[in-house]
């Protein structure tokens, strides 16, 4: 059972043998779940995925069925499926855990998507730094011994935050250059080898593989609120059992912290959705549902499912500065607003963090975070701007104090900053 106070839903993606047993083999996978349905069961798979309400787990939460239909409508002259397991988000571990522990579920999802949209090729794109996931996926492809009706190619993604952005994925597969291309070039129209390309997060594909077996009504049985299903989250910070957990959408933050064994110290703020997400205060989030629709209405996002808990005595300015500094360093350095905008934001935040700001640093940060949105070729600067905006809101008192040269929190311990 998922260990919340009131849920009765069994884990789905993480069902089966315990994590410590490592990767599930091809034989174990089929013994537990049976074969993936083939035609004629496949004929209705796109409508079934649409009815399920499955949304993408790579960050944007786009409906999976609608995306499959768009690519299928364009796939007459060949198409490609890319299972996106780059997971460049530094604190997220859910995709690498899934690829390591349940590699055949990911491959099944890719094989299913390929059949549904009529693609000729399936590429499994795994972050090269995720060694266990790379080895597990590679072993799983070998175990299947070419029995799938499609060629499966494993490609290691170069390390970096933006390597998993969909146009960067396509660019890398076409030209070994993992920098995003223009936002006007959309992979589902013109992607790998100029073919329509479905870039789909590995967790999204794994859910689709279960829907093909158990149906959309089964998928919708999980979920406490408006978004249906379960989701993988990575919990980081002061809880007894940080790491990857599977939750039912719509449980509260209080449920989730209970599920991780409870907080080991008082929590002050929560980073929700990862570096592309935003900060929320414990007061606002503790009883709120972890549901993408509700979070969106509150100006936040479920994103890649990263939930980062910040201790109450930690400084919000320093925590925000660390993330924006990282985002600025990860720019692909090809668009002015991204290079100079994120650079200026990171520099002002650094001055504020060390309490030696210029007189207008705080005012400028508020202005820049609004100006930079939509100005890059990809959404990387938008993510940094949203994170900063949320930091300015949640840690407003901390920012005001730092602008005046003070800080109410203990100095960071050695190595913490
Ligand atoms: C800067 C940036 C980095 C991204 N990194 C990843 C990633 O590592 N993995 C991923 O699945 N999606 C990532 N995405 C989202 C992808 O562009 C794409 O939307 C996603 O892979 C689609 O799959 P989904 O619809 O199943 O979420 C990133 C987006 C941006 C803007
Ligand atoms: S916005 Fe930034 S990360 Fe995106 S393409 Fe331009 S320089 Fe690269």
XYZ file of C-alpha atoms and ligand atoms in Angstrom:
456
model
C 0.000 0.000 0.000
C 1.071 3.613 -0.437
C 1.790 4.556 3.131
C -0.433 7.568 3.700
C -2.917 7.818 6.496
C -6.011 7.289 4.383
C -5.100 5.934 0.979
C -5.950 2.424 -0.113
C -4.239 2.544 -3.506
C -1.446 0.074 -4.200
C 1.772 1.383 -5.800
C 1.673 0.916 -9.537
C 4.961 1.782 -11.218
C 6.914 0.645 -8.171
C 4.865 -2.503 -7.477
C 6.780 -5.778 -7.427
C 10.031 -6.673 -5.760
C 11.595 -4.263 -3.221
C 14.042 -1.594 -4.415
C 16.949 -3.431 -2.796
C 16.423 -6.381 -5.191
C 17.512 -4.141 -8.096
C 16.275 -4.323 -11.681
C 13.296 -6.495 -12.563
C 14.257 -8.976 -15.279
C 12.311 -9.608 -18.515
C 10.996 -12.931 -17.127
C 9.989 -11.394 -13.779
C 8.310 -8.486 -15.556
C 6.196 -10.750 -17.784
C 5.373 -13.116 -14.933
C 4.056 -10.167 -12.894
C 2.284 -8.152 -15.579
C 1.785 -10.436 -18.571
C 2.518 -9.501 -22.181
C 1.821 -6.076 -23.593
C -1.405 -6.347 -25.661
C -0.864 -6.449 -29.415
C -3.401 -5.745 -32.168
C -6.386 -5.783 -32.246
C -6.214 -4.637 -28.605
C -4.034 -1.772 -29.737
C -6.611 -0.203 -32.047
C -8.256 1.757 -29.269
C -5.124 2.645 -27.356
C -5.018 6.363 -28.228
C -8.675 6.925 -27.196
C -8.005 4.900 -24.051
C -4.950 6.993 -23.138
C -7.041 10.122 -23.806
C -9.871 8.887 -21.570
C -7.424 8.038 -18.794
C -6.422 11.701 -18.474
C -2.719 10.699 -18.325
C -0.518 13.807 -18.346
C 3.201 14.058 -19.104
C 5.652 13.687 -16.217
C 8.633 15.531 -17.735
C 7.490 18.910 -16.405
C 4.780 20.556 -18.482
C 1.937 18.103 -17.764
C 0.672 18.023 -21.365
C -2.023 15.376 -22.077
C -0.271 12.261 -23.401
C -3.150 11.001 -25.583
C -3.457 14.325 -27.379
C 0.265 14.300 -28.127
C 0.130 10.737 -29.505
C -2.794 11.706 -31.743
C -0.917 14.754 -33.115
C 2.115 12.658 -34.050
C -0.017 9.792 -35.406
C -1.789 12.228 -37.746
C 1.585 13.249 -39.205
C 3.399 9.902 -39.218
C 2.610 8.622 -42.725
C 6.217 8.991 -43.883
C 7.850 7.584 -40.767
C 8.024 8.778 -37.175
C 10.276 8.314 -34.164
C 9.550 7.790 -30.461
C 12.067 9.080 -27.926
C 11.733 7.922 -24.321
C 13.179 10.903 -22.455
C 15.204 9.755 -19.466
C 17.749 12.586 -19.463
C 16.649 13.791 -16.014
C 19.027 16.738 -15.850
C 17.204 18.226 -12.845
C 19.888 17.921 -10.144
C 17.746 16.816 -7.213
C 15.244 14.671 -9.112
C 15.850 10.921 -9.059
C 12.514 9.431 -10.070
C 13.301 8.775 -13.761
C 16.657 7.200 -13.067
C 15.079 5.044 -10.328
C 12.312 3.892 -12.667
C 14.762 3.075 -15.482
C 17.036 1.250 -13.053
C 14.343 -0.764 -11.249
C 11.577 -1.275 -13.862
C 13.342 -0.957 -17.229
C 10.862 -3.194 -19.075
C 7.922 -1.020 -18.096
C 9.646 1.935 -19.763
C 10.458 -0.103 -22.877
C 6.882 -1.458 -23.020
C 5.613 2.132 -22.974
C 7.939 3.049 -25.830
C 6.949 -0.040 -27.847
C 3.290 0.788 -27.257
C 3.716 4.435 -28.320
C 5.585 3.323 -31.408
C 2.734 1.014 -32.422
C 0.057 3.594 -31.594
C 1.576 6.360 -33.705
C 3.055 4.144 -36.435
C 6.716 4.998 -35.761
C 9.722 3.144 -37.207
C 12.181 3.700 -34.410
C 12.331 3.819 -30.619
C 15.180 5.698 -28.955
C 15.792 5.398 -25.221
C 17.596 8.615 -24.223
C 19.216 8.225 -20.798
C 21.334 10.773 -18.910
C 24.920 9.522 -19.168
C 25.529 10.387 -15.494
C 22.814 7.939 -14.382
C 25.086 4.883 -14.543
C 22.708 2.328 -12.984
C 19.878 3.423 -15.286
C 22.111 3.212 -18.370
C 23.287 -0.294 -17.449
C 19.798 -1.478 -16.550
C 18.177 -0.162 -19.748
C 20.974 -1.580 -21.861
C 20.650 -5.009 -20.206
C 16.861 -4.909 -20.624
C 17.121 -4.186 -24.362
C 19.519 -7.143 -24.710
C 17.203 -9.426 -22.669
C 14.370 -8.819 -25.123
C 16.685 -10.169 -27.829
C 15.150 -8.221 -30.716
C 11.701 -9.757 -30.114
C 10.017 -6.346 -30.231
C 8.661 -5.366 -33.633
C 10.905 -2.292 -33.670
C 14.577 -1.403 -33.451
C 15.418 -0.033 -30.002
C 18.413 2.261 -29.723
C 19.947 3.413 -26.422
C 21.548 6.855 -26.565
C 23.358 8.436 -23.626
C 22.404 12.083 -23.146
C 25.215 14.497 -22.336
C 25.217 15.769 -18.764
C 23.394 19.078 -18.297
C 20.135 20.636 -17.221
C 18.924 21.424 -20.728
C 19.899 18.119 -22.413
C 16.374 16.855 -21.732
C 14.523 19.813 -23.277
C 12.673 18.327 -26.228
C 14.282 20.372 -29.030
C 17.719 19.774 -27.448
C 16.965 16.026 -27.440
C 16.144 16.103 -31.155
C 19.163 18.315 -31.904
C 21.446 15.878 -30.094
C 20.040 12.862 -31.918
C 20.410 14.657 -35.263
C 23.713 16.462 -34.812
C 25.283 15.448 -31.473
C 24.600 18.964 -30.157
C 22.324 19.052 -27.092
C 21.429 22.740 -27.296
C 17.788 23.699 -27.845
C 16.772 24.963 -31.263
C 14.122 27.545 -32.065
C 10.821 27.232 -30.208
C 9.188 27.387 -33.658
C 10.636 23.979 -34.598
C 8.340 21.533 -32.892
C 9.555 17.910 -32.662
C 6.088 16.482 -33.276
C 6.129 18.133 -36.711
C 9.808 17.881 -37.657
C 12.125 16.027 -35.333
C 14.684 13.207 -35.550
C 15.785 12.778 -39.191
C 13.106 15.413 -40.022
C 10.398 12.875 -39.081
C 7.533 13.667 -36.715
C 8.919 12.758 -33.306
C 7.200 11.935 -30.049
C 9.436 12.990 -27.146
C 7.849 11.496 -24.044
C 9.125 11.282 -20.499
C 9.970 7.738 -19.356
C 7.487 7.845 -16.455
C 4.679 8.932 -18.813
C 5.473 5.927 -21.030
C 5.527 3.513 -18.082
C 2.028 4.643 -17.035
C 0.818 4.149 -20.625
C 2.150 0.561 -20.548
C -0.015 -0.117 -17.478
C -3.092 1.542 -19.002
C -2.713 -0.748 -22.058
C -2.893 -3.752 -19.726
C -5.455 -2.684 -17.121
C -7.520 0.007 -18.864
C -8.258 3.689 -18.479
C -10.987 3.140 -15.863
C -8.431 1.346 -13.682
C -5.967 4.217 -14.130
C -8.622 6.718 -13.027
C -9.356 4.812 -9.813
C -6.339 6.523 -8.243
C -6.359 10.232 -7.468
C -8.038 12.204 -4.706
C -8.906 15.312 -6.707
C -9.137 16.613 -10.218
C -6.025 14.893 -11.632
C -6.241 11.123 -11.792
C -3.551 8.497 -11.300
C -0.372 8.088 -9.296
C 2.915 9.914 -9.759
C 6.530 9.444 -8.811
C 7.993 12.169 -6.641
C 11.480 12.787 -5.311
C 11.491 14.163 -1.794
C 14.644 15.944 -0.637
C 15.387 17.672 2.646
C 14.960 16.931 6.341
C 12.646 13.887 6.383
C 13.381 10.411 7.692
C 13.158 8.675 4.293
C 13.998 11.091 1.494
C 14.111 9.772 -2.067
C 11.660 8.444 -4.624
C 8.075 7.661 -3.600
C 4.921 6.889 -5.552
C 1.930 8.981 -4.498
C -1.694 9.245 -5.420
C -2.306 12.674 -6.975
C -4.209 14.910 -4.591
C -2.752 13.748 -1.268
C -1.681 16.662 0.883
C 1.851 17.753 1.632
C 1.208 16.641 5.229
C 0.345 13.131 3.916
C 3.521 13.063 1.848
C 5.768 14.081 4.729
C 4.099 11.409 6.898
C 4.782 8.894 4.120
C 8.487 9.763 4.220
C 8.656 8.977 7.930
C 8.061 12.554 9.093
C 10.178 15.698 9.230
C 13.361 15.600 11.286
C 13.258 19.345 11.933
C 10.838 22.228 11.448
C 10.165 22.977 7.772
C 9.976 26.612 6.626
C 9.341 26.485 2.880
C 8.870 23.980 0.092
C 10.329 23.942 -3.400
C 7.711 22.298 -5.496
C 8.155 21.027 -9.066
C 11.942 21.318 -9.116
C 14.187 24.124 -10.333
C 11.547 24.800 -12.960
C 8.898 25.107 -10.260
C 8.632 27.498 -7.377
C 8.742 28.110 -3.647
C 5.654 27.916 -1.451
C 5.351 28.547 2.273
C 4.557 25.657 4.595
C 1.525 27.587 5.796
C 0.061 27.675 2.264
C 1.106 24.193 1.171
C 0.816 21.901 4.176
C -2.873 21.066 3.726
C -3.017 21.745 -0.023
C -3.526 18.873 -2.472
C -0.519 17.745 -4.511
C -2.571 17.986 -7.651
C -1.225 19.709 -10.796
C -4.519 21.544 -11.370
C -4.709 22.980 -7.851
C -1.008 23.836 -7.837
C -1.389 25.574 -11.218
C -4.235 27.671 -9.858
C -1.968 28.706 -6.968
C 0.724 29.835 -9.439
C 2.892 26.751 -8.819
C 3.431 23.534 -10.783
C 3.870 19.837 -10.114
C 6.705 19.888 -12.690
C 8.948 16.845 -12.519
C 7.612 15.902 -9.064
C 10.541 17.208 -7.026
C 9.523 18.259 -3.521
C 12.385 20.038 -1.772
C 11.860 20.836 1.918
C 13.778 23.757 3.391
C 14.502 23.938 7.131
C 12.779 26.801 8.967
C 16.130 28.232 10.046
C 17.569 28.256 6.496
C 17.883 31.542 4.638
C 15.495 31.847 1.672
C 17.735 34.344 -0.111
C 20.695 31.981 -0.063
C 18.505 29.016 -1.095
C 17.082 30.971 -4.048
C 20.508 32.300 -5.020
C 21.978 28.779 -5.211
C 19.296 27.647 -7.656
C 19.386 30.725 -9.908
C 23.199 30.561 -9.975
C 22.921 26.955 -11.137
C 20.297 27.831 -13.770
C 22.491 30.686 -15.101
C 25.486 28.358 -15.377
C 23.361 25.796 -17.244
C 22.275 28.229 -19.993
C 23.172 26.891 -23.443
C 24.615 30.390 -24.046
C 23.015 31.065 -27.374
C 20.294 33.640 -26.577
C 21.130 37.125 -25.201
C 18.281 37.333 -22.658
C 19.285 33.956 -21.251
C 23.035 34.648 -21.050
C 22.832 38.253 -19.825
C 19.465 38.148 -18.065
C 20.178 35.059 -15.980
C 23.771 36.257 -15.454
C 22.560 39.623 -14.089
C 19.966 37.925 -11.889
C 22.560 35.531 -10.469
C 25.041 38.375 -9.817
C 22.439 40.526 -7.999
C 21.326 37.522 -5.952
C 24.916 36.769 -5.041
C 25.411 40.334 -3.760
C 22.181 40.067 -1.771
C 23.110 36.663 -0.375
C 26.425 37.967 0.971
C 24.610 41.140 2.182
C 26.620 43.544 0.014
C 23.909 44.596 -2.455
C 23.809 47.556 -4.817
C 21.034 50.008 -3.855
C 18.647 48.866 -6.607
C 19.379 45.089 -6.665
C 16.076 43.997 -5.152
C 14.038 46.348 -7.336
C 15.906 45.171 -10.447
C 15.365 41.498 -9.604
C 11.602 42.016 -9.442
C 11.662 43.819 -12.816
C 13.987 41.373 -14.596
C 12.059 38.305 -13.462
C 9.021 39.665 -15.334
C 10.946 40.940 -18.382
C 12.858 37.774 -19.219
C 9.838 35.481 -19.635
C 9.380 34.196 -23.199
C 12.601 35.829 -24.450
C 14.751 32.712 -24.968
C 14.622 30.101 -27.723
C 13.566 27.573 -25.078
C 11.789 27.887 -21.715
C 14.968 27.682 -19.615
C 14.956 31.396 -18.649
C 11.202 31.226 -17.935
C 11.870 28.529 -15.349
C 14.558 30.598 -13.622
C 12.317 33.686 -13.664
C 9.369 31.801 -12.151
C 11.594 30.361 -9.437
C 12.929 33.836 -8.599
C 9.433 35.379 -8.575
C 8.243 32.743 -6.116
C 11.361 33.281 -3.956
C 10.753 37.048 -3.830
C 7.166 36.359 -2.725
C 7.764 33.607 -0.154
C 10.977 35.031 1.317
C 9.976 38.725 1.019
C 11.085 39.558 4.577
C 14.440 37.809 4.102
C 15.043 39.709 0.843
C 14.170 43.076 2.467
C 16.561 42.369 5.333
C 19.392 41.332 2.984
C 18.886 44.516 0.925
C 19.507 46.388 4.193
C 22.605 44.252 4.885
C 21.126 41.935 7.536
C 20.080 38.299 7.803
C 17.839 36.727 10.443
C 19.165 33.188 9.918
C 22.268 31.467 11.267
C 25.301 31.650 8.962
C 25.650 28.655 6.661
C 27.778 25.816 7.920
C 31.098 25.255 6.141
C 30.517 23.761 2.689
C 26.797 24.569 2.702
C 26.979 27.557 0.359
C 15.224 23.261 -19.632
C 14.341 22.049 -19.776
C 14.812 20.808 -19.400
C 14.011 19.663 -19.526
N 14.512 18.441 -19.112
C 13.722 17.338 -19.220
C 14.204 16.047 -18.803
O 15.331 15.919 -18.317
N 13.370 14.978 -18.934
C 12.104 15.102 -19.472
O 11.390 14.098 -19.597
N 11.631 16.298 -19.867
C 12.408 17.407 -19.765
N 11.926 18.621 -20.193
C 10.582 18.654 -20.808
C 10.703 18.232 -22.286
O 10.973 19.394 -23.061
C 9.413 17.588 -22.795
O 8.343 18.472 -22.566
C 9.102 16.249 -22.141
O 10.168 15.326 -22.273
C 7.856 15.658 -22.781
O 7.450 14.505 -22.107
P 6.120 14.457 -21.235
O 5.045 15.121 -22.071
O 5.895 13.022 -21.007
O 6.378 15.238 -19.989
C 12.699 19.775 -20.065
C 12.222 21.047 -20.455
C 13.021 22.166 -20.297
C 12.472 23.507 -20.718
S 17.001 30.250 -23.786
Fe 18.967 29.771 -22.837
S 19.008 27.564 -22.592
Fe 17.335 28.080 -24.033
S 18.262 27.997 -26.062
Fe 18.500 30.095 -25.408
S 20.518 30.199 -24.393
Fe 19.935 28.049 -24.576
